[in-house]
Short mmCIF file of C-alpha atoms in Angstrom, two decimals:
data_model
loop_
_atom_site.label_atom_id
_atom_site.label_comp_id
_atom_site.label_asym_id
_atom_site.label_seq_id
_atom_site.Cartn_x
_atom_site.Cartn_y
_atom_site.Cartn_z
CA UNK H 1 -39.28 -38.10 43.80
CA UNK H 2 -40.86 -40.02 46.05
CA UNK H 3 -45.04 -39.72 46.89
CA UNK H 4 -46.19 -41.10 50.31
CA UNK H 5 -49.86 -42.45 51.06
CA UNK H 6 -51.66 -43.01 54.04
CA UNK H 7 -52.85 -47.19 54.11
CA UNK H 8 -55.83 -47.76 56.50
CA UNK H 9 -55.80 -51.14 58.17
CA UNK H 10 -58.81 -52.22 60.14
CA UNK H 11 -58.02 -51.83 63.72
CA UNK H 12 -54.42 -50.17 63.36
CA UNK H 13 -54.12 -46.69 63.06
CA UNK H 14 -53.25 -44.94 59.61
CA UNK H 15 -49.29 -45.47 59.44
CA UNK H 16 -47.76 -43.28 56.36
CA UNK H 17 -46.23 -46.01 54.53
CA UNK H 18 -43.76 -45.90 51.34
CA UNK H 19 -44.13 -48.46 48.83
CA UNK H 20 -42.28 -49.08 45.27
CA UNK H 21 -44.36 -50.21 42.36
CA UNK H 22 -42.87 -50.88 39.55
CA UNK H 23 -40.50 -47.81 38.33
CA UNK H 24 -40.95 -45.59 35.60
CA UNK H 25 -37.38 -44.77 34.62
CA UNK H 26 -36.13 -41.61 32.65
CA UNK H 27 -33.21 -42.37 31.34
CA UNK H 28 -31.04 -39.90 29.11
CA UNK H 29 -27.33 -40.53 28.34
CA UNK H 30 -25.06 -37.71 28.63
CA UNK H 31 -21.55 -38.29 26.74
CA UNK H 32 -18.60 -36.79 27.76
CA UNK H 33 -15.36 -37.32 27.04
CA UNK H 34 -15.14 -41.15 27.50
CA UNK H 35 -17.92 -42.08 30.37
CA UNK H 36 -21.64 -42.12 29.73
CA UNK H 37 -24.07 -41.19 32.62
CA UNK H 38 -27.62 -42.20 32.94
CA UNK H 39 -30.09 -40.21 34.90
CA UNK H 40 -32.20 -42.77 36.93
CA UNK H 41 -35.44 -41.22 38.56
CA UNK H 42 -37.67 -43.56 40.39
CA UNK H 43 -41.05 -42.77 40.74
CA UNK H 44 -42.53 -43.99 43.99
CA UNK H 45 -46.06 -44.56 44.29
CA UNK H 46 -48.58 -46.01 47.05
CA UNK H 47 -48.67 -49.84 46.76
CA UNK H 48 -52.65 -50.40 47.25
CA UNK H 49 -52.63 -54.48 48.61
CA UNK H 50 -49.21 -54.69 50.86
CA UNK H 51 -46.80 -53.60 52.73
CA UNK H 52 -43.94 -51.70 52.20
CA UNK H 53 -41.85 -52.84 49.56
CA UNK H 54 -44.30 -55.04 47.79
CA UNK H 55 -45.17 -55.34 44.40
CA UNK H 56 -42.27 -54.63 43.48
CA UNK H 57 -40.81 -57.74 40.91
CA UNK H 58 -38.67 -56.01 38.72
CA UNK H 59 -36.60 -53.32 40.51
CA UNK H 60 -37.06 -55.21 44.10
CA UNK H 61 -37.70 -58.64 43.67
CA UNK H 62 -37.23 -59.32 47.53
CA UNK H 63 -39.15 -56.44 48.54
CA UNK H 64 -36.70 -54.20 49.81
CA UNK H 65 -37.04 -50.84 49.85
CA UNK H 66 -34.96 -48.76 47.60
CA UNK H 67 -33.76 -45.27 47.56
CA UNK H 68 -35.78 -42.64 46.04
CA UNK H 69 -33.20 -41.31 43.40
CA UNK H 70 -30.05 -43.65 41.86
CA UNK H 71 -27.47 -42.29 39.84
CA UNK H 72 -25.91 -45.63 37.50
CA UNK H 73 -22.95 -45.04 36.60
CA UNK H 74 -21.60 -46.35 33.25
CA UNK H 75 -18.11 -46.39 32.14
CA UNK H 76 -17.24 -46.71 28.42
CA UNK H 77 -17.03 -50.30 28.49
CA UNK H 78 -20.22 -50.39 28.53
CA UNK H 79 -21.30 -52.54 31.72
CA UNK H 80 -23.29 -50.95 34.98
CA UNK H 81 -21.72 -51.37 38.23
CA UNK H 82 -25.30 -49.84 40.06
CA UNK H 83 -25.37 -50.95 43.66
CA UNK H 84 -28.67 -51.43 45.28
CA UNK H 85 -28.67 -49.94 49.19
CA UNK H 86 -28.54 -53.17 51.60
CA UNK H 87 -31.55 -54.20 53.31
CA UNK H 88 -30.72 -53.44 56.74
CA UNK H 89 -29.86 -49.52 55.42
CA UNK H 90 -33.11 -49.60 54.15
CA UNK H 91 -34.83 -50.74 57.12
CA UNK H 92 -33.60 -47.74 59.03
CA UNK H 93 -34.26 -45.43 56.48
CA UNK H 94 -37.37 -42.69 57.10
CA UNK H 95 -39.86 -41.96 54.00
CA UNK H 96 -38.02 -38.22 54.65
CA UNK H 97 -35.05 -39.24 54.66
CA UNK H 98 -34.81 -41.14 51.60
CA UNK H 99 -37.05 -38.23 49.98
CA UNK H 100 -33.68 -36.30 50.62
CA UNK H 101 -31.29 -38.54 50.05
CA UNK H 102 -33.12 -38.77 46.57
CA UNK H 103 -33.36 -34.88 46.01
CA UNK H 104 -29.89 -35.01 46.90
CA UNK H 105 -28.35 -37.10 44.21
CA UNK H 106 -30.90 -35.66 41.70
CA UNK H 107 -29.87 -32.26 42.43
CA UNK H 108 -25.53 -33.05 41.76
CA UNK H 109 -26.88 -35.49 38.74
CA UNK H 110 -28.46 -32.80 37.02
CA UNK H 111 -25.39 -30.59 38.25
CA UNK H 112 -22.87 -33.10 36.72
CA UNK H 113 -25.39 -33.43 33.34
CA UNK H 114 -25.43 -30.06 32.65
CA UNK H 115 -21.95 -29.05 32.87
CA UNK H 116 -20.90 -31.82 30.66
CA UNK H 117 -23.82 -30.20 28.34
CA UNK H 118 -22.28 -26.76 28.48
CA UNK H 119 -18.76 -28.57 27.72
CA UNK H 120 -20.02 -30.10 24.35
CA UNK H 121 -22.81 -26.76 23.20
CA UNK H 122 -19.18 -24.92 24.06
CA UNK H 123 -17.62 -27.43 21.97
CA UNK H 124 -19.68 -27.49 19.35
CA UNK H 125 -19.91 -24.29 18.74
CA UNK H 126 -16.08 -23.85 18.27
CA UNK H 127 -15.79 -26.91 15.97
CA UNK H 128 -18.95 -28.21 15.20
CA UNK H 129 -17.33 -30.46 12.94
CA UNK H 130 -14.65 -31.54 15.62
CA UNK H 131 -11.90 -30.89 12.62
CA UNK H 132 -10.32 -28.19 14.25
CA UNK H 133 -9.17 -24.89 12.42
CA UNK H 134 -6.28 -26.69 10.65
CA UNK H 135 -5.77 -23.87 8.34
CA UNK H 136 -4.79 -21.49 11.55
CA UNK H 137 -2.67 -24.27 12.73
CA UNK H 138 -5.28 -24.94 15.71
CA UNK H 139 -5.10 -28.32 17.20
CA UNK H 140 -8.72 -29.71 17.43
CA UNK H 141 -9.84 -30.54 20.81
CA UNK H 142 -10.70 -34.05 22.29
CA UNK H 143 -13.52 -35.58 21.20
CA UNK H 144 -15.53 -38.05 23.10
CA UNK H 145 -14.02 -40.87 21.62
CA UNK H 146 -10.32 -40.12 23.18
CA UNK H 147 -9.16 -39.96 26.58
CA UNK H 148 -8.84 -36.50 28.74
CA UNK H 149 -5.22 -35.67 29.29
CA UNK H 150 -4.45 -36.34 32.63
CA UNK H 151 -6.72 -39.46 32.84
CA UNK H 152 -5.50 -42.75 33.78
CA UNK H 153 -7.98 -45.20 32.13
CA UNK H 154 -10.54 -44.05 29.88
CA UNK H 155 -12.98 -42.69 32.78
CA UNK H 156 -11.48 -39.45 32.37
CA UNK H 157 -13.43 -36.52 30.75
CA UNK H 158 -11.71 -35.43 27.58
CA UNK H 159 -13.32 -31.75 26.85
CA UNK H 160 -11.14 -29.28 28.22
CA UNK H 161 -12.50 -26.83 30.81
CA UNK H 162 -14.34 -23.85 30.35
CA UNK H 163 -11.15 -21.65 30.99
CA UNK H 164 -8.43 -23.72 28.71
CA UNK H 165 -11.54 -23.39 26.10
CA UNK H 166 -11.28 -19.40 26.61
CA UNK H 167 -7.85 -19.31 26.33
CA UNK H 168 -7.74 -21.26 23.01
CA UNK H 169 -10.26 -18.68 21.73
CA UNK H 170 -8.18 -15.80 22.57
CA UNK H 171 -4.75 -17.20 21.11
CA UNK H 172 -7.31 -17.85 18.09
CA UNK H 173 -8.08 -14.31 17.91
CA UNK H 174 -4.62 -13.09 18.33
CA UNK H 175 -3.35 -15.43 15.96
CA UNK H 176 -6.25 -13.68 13.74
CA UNK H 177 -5.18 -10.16 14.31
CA UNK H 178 -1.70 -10.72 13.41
CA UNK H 179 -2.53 -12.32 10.28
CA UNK H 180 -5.08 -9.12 9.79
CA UNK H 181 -1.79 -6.81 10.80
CA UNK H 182 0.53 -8.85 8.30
CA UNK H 183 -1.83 -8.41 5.68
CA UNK H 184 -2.51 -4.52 5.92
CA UNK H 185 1.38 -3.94 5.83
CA UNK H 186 1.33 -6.19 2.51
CA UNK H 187 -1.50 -3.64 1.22
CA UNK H 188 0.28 -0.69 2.56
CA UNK H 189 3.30 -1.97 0.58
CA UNK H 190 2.07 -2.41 -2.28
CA UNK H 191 0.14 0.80 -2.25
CA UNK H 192 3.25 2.60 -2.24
CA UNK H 193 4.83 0.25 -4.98
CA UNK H 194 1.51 1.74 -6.92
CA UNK H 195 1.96 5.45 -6.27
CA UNK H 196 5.57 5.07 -7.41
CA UNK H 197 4.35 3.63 -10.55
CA UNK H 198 1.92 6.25 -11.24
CA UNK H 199 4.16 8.81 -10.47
CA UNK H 200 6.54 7.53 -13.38
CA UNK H 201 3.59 7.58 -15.66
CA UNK H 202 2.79 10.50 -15.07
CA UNK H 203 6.43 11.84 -16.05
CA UNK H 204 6.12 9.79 -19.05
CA UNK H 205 3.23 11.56 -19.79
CA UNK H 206 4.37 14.92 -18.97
CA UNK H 207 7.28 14.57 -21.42
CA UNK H 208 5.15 13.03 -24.05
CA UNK H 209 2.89 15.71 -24.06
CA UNK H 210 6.20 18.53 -24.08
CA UNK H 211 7.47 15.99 -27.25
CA UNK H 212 3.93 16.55 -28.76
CA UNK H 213 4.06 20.30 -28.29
CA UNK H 214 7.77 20.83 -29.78
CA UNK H 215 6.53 18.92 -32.82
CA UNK H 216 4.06 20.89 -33.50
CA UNK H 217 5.86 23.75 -33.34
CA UNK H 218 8.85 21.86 -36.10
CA UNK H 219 5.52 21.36 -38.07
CA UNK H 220 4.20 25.31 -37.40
CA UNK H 221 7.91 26.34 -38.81
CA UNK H 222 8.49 24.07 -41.47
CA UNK H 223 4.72 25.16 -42.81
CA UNK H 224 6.15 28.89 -42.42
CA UNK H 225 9.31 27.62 -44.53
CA UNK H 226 7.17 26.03 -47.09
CA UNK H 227 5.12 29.17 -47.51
CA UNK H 228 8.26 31.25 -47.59
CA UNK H 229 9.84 28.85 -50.39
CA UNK H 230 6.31 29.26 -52.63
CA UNK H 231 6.35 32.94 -52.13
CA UNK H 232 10.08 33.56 -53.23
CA UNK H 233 9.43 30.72 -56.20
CA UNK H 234 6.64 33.42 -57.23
CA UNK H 235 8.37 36.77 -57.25
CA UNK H 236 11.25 34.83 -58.91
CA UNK H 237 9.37 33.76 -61.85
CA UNK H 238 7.29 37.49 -61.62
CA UNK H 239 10.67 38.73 -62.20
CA UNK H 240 12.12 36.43 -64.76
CA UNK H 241 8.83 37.18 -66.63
CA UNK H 242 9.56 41.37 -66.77
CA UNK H 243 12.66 40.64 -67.25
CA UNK H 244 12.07 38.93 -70.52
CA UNK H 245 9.27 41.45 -71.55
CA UNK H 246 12.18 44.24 -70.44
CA UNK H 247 14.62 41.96 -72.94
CA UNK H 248 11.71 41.82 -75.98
CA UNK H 249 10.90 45.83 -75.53
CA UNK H 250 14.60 46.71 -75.90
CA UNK H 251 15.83 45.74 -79.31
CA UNK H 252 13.35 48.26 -81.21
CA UNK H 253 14.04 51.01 -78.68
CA UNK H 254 17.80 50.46 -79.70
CA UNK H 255 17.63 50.29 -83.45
CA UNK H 256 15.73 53.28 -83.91
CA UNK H 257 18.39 55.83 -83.17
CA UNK H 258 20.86 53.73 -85.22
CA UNK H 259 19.15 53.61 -88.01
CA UNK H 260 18.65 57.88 -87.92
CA UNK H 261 22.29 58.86 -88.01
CA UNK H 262 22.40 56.57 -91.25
CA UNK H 263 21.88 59.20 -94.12
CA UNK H 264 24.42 61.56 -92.33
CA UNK H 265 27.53 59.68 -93.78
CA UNK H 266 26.26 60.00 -97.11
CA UNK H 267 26.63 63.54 -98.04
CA UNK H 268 30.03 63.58 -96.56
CA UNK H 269 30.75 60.66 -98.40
CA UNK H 270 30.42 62.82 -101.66
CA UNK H 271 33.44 64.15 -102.11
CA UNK H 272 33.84 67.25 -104.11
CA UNK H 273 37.11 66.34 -106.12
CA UNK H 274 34.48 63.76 -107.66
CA UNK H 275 33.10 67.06 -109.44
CA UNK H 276 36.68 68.05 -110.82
CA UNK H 277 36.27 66.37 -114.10
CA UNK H 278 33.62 68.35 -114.70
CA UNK H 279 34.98 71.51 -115.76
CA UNK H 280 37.04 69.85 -118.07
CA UNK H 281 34.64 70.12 -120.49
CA UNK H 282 34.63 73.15 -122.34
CA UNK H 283 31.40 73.20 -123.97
CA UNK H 284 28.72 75.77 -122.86
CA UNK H 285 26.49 73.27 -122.07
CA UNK H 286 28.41 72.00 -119.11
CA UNK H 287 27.81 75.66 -117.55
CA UNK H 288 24.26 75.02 -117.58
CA UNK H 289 24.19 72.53 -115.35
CA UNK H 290 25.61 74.17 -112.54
CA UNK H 291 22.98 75.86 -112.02
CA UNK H 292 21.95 72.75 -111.05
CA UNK H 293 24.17 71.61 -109.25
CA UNK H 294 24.14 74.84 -107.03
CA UNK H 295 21.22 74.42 -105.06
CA UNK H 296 22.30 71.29 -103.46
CA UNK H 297 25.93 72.59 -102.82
CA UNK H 298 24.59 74.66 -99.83
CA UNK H 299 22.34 71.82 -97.85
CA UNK H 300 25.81 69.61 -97.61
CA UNK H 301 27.68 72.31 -96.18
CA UNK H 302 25.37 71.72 -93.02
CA UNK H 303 25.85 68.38 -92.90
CA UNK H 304 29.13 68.67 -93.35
CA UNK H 305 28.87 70.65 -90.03
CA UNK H 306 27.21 68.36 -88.31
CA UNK H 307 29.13 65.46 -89.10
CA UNK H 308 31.71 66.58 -85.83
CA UNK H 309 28.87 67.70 -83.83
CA UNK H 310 28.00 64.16 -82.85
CA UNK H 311 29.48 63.46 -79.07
CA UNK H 312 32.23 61.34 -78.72
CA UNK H 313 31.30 58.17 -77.42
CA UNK H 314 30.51 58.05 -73.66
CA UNK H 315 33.56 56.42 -71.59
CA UNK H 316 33.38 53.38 -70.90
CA UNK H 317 31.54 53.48 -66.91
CA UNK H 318 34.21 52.52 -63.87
CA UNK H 319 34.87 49.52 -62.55
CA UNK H 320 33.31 48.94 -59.50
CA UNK H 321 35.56 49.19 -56.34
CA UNK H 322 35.87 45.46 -54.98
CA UNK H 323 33.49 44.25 -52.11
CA UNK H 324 34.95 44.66 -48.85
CA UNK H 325 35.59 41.12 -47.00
CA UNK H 326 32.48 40.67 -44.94
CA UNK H 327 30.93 37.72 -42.58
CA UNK H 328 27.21 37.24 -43.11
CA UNK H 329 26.33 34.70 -39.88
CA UNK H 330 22.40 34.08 -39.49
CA UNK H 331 21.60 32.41 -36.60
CA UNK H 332 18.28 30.33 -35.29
CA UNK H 333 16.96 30.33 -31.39
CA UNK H 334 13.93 31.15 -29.70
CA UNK H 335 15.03 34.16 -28.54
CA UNK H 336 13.14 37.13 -28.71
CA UNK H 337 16.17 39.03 -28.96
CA UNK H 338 19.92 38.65 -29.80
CA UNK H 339 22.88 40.15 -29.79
CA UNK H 340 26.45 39.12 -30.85
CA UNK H 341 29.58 40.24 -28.99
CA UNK H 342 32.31 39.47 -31.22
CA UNK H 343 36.05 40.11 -31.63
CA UNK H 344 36.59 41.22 -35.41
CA UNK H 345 39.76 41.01 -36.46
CA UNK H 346 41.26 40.44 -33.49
CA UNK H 347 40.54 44.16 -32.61
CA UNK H 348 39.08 43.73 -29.37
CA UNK H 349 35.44 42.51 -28.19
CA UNK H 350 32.33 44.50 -28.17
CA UNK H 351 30.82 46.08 -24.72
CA UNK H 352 28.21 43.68 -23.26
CA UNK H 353 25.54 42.83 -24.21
CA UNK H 354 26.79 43.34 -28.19
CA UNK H 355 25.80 44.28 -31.51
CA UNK H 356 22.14 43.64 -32.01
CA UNK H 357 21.60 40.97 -34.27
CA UNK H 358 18.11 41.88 -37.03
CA UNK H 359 15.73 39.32 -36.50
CA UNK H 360 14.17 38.15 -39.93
CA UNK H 361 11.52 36.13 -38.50
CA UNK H 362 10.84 32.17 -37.83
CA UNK H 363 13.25 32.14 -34.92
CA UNK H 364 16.12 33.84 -37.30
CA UNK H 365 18.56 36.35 -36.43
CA UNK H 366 21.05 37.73 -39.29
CA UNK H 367 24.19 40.26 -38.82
CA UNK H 368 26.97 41.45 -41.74
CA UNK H 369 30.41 42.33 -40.20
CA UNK H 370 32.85 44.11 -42.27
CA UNK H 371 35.72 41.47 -41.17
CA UNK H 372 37.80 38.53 -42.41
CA UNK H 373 37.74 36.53 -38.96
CA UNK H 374 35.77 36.57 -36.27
CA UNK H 375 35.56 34.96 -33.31
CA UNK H 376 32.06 35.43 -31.38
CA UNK H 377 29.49 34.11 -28.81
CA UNK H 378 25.70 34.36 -28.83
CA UNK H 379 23.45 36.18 -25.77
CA UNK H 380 20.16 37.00 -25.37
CA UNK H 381 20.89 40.32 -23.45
CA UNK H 382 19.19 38.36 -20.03
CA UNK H 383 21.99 36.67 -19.02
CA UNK H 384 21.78 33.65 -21.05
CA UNK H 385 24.77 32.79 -23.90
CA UNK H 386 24.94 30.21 -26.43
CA UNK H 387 28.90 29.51 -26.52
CA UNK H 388 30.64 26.19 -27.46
CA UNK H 389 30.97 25.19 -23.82
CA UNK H 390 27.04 25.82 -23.25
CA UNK H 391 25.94 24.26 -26.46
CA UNK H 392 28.41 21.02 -26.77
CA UNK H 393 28.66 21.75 -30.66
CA UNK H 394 30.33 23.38 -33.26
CA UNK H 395 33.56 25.05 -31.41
CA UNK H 396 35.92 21.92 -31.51
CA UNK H 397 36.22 22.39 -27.64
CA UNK H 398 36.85 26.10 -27.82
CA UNK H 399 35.56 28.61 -25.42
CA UNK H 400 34.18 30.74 -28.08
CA UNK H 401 33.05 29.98 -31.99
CA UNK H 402 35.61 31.18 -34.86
CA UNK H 403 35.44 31.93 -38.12
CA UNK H 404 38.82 32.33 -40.29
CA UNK H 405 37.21 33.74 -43.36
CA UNK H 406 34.72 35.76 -44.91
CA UNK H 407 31.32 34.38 -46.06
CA UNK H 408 28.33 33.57 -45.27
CA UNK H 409 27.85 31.24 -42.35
CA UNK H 410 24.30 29.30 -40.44
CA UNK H 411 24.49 29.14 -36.72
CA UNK H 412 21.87 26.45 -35.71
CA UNK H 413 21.63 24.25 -32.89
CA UNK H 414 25.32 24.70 -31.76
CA UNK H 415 26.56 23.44 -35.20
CA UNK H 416 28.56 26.79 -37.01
CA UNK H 417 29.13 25.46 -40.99
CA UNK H 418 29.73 28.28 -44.12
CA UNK H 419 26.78 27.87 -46.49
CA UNK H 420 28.43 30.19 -49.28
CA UNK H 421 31.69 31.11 -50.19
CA UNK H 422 33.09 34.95 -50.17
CA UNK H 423 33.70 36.22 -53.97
CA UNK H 424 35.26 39.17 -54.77
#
């Protein structure tokens, strides 16, 4: 800006004058897209020893006055083309008027510096690297080194304007947001594809744990079964051993009442013609000796007697009557209950829900029909049967399960097999 001072002269009255001294320049370069501006500010200060426009050898060698403010422009090839006002302009020109003419260019230099600033802080701060967002497929903008579009030679700013700048940010941030959007249906997706797998495992488990439980129950029965076998294995051999004792006790019961009748033979075996000869002999003598002999004549006589009073031997006991044809069938559920309606015979079927088959324990169920065939189905008196068709064993496609002979027969799991022979 320039500074006026009043110059005394002796004998002329004091004449504001404006005189350039050498300039102190300010220079800062401003780079836009491909054109570099210099800020030029002149300082004007009062020339103590001349006139107007002296003193000045380096900006004004001839003396003529200059402008207060100059704006040199410099394109990018790197040479000034600064004009200097002509000497008759600044003849005419008023210390006020060039004071404005200087705040004037100033005032759109600094307008013209400080856009271009707010282009490249703009610019900067969306790619301070100038590499652009290649990732989001986002072209990086001019640099200072290129032409702007739309630019004939390479005077033309590059940066793009505030507004083109704006809208690059927002197709940024939409580009963003459906990438954000993509991504959350991916997550979505496979959070479904994650609660469909957990799901499964926890059938898996489910069943695992129902396996689990039925084995332990196989395990609970077959323990019963075992305890069952040890217990009948004991009162088998508790009866084997009074049987023998029963076997070792008998003998000496028996031969004691044999061995009584014994004797009783013998005085019937003395016959009395065996005495005859006897009396043959005349002698006395042989008269004495019947004496004798008379005393024991009267104890046979009872024997004699009770030689017939011994019983006749007991008859021989009756055979006894022959068994009856009969079908033993034990059967296994877990029922709590059971009942069989059956068709014996052929004779005609049972009123619902049957007869009521005795449950033995550990899941079994046992019934005796006095029959030679029979042709049955199972029920549990709720509504629920166990039949060939229901089971998918056993009845060789049949409606109902047969059997064509007597016996005992097992029932278990749908599969009907005899596991002993009828006998007679």
């Amino acid at each position: 800006m320039a500074e006026a001072s009043s110059l005394r002269t002796p004998g002329v009255a004091a004449v504001p004058r404006v005189s350039l001294r050498a300039p102190v320049i300010a220079a800062r370069t401003l780079q836009t897209a491909s054109r570099s501006l210099r800020v030029v500010k002149v300082a004007v200060v009062p020339s103590p020893g001349g006139p107007a426009g002296a003193g000045d050898g380096h900006a004004n060698p001839r003396g003529e006055p200059l402008s207060n403010g100059m704006l040199v422009n410099g394109h990018s090839n790197g040479h000034s083309n600064g004009r200097v006002a002509s000497s008759a302009a600044a003849a005419t020109t008023t210390p006020a008027a060039a004071a404005g003419a200087a705040a004037t260019a100033l005032t759109h230099t600094l307008t013209a510096a400080a856009v271009a600033a707010a282009g490249e802080e703009l610019a900067a701060l969306v790619d301070p690297l100038g590499l652009g967002r290649i990732e989001n497929n986002i072209a990086p903008y001019p640099g200072a080194s290129s032409p702007g579009a739309g630019s004939g030679s390479g005077s033309g700013s590059g940066s793009p304007s505030l507004a083109v700048q704006i809208r690059e940010i927002a197709s940024t941030l939409r580009h963003i947001n459906t990438l954000r959007v993509e991504y959350m249906e991916k997550i979505q997706q496979q959070d479904m594809e994650l609660a469909a797998k957990d799901q499964a495992l926890r059938s898996k488990d489910e069943r695992i744990r129902a396996l689990e439980h039925e084995s332990d129950e196989l395990r609970r029965s077959l323990a019963l079964l075992h305890n069952a076998k040890a217990t009948a294995e004991a009162e088998v051999q508790r009866l084997q051993r009074a049987a023998a004792a029963a076997a070792a006790a008998l003998p000496a019961s028996v031969a004691a009442p044999a061995a009584a009748p014994a004797p009783a033979p013998a005085p019937v075996a003395a016959p009395a013609p065996a005495a005859a000869p006897a009396p043959a002999a005349t002698p006395a003598p042989v008269a004495a000796p019947a004496p004798v002999a008379a005393p024991p004549a009267p104890a046979p006589q009872p024997v004699v007697t009770a030689a017939p009073a011994p019983p006749p031997p007991p008859p021989p006991p009756p055979p006894p009557p022959p068994r009856a044809p009969e079908v033993v069938l034990s059967y296994r559920s877990g029922w709590s209950e059971a009942y069989l309606q059956c068709n014996p015979d052929g004779k005609g079927w049972t009123s619902p829900p049957g007869l009521r088959m005795e449950h033995t324990g550990n899941k079994e169920f046992v019934i005796r029909l006095p029959a030679k065939s029979v042709e049955f189905v199972v029920t549990n008196g709720k509504g629920e049967w166990d039949s060939p068709t229901t089971n998918g064993g056993g009845g060789g496609g049949n409606k109902n399960y047969r059997v064509e002979g007597p016996g005992e027969y097992r029932l278990h799991y749908g599969n009907l097999s005899l596991s002993k022979a009828w006998a007679p």
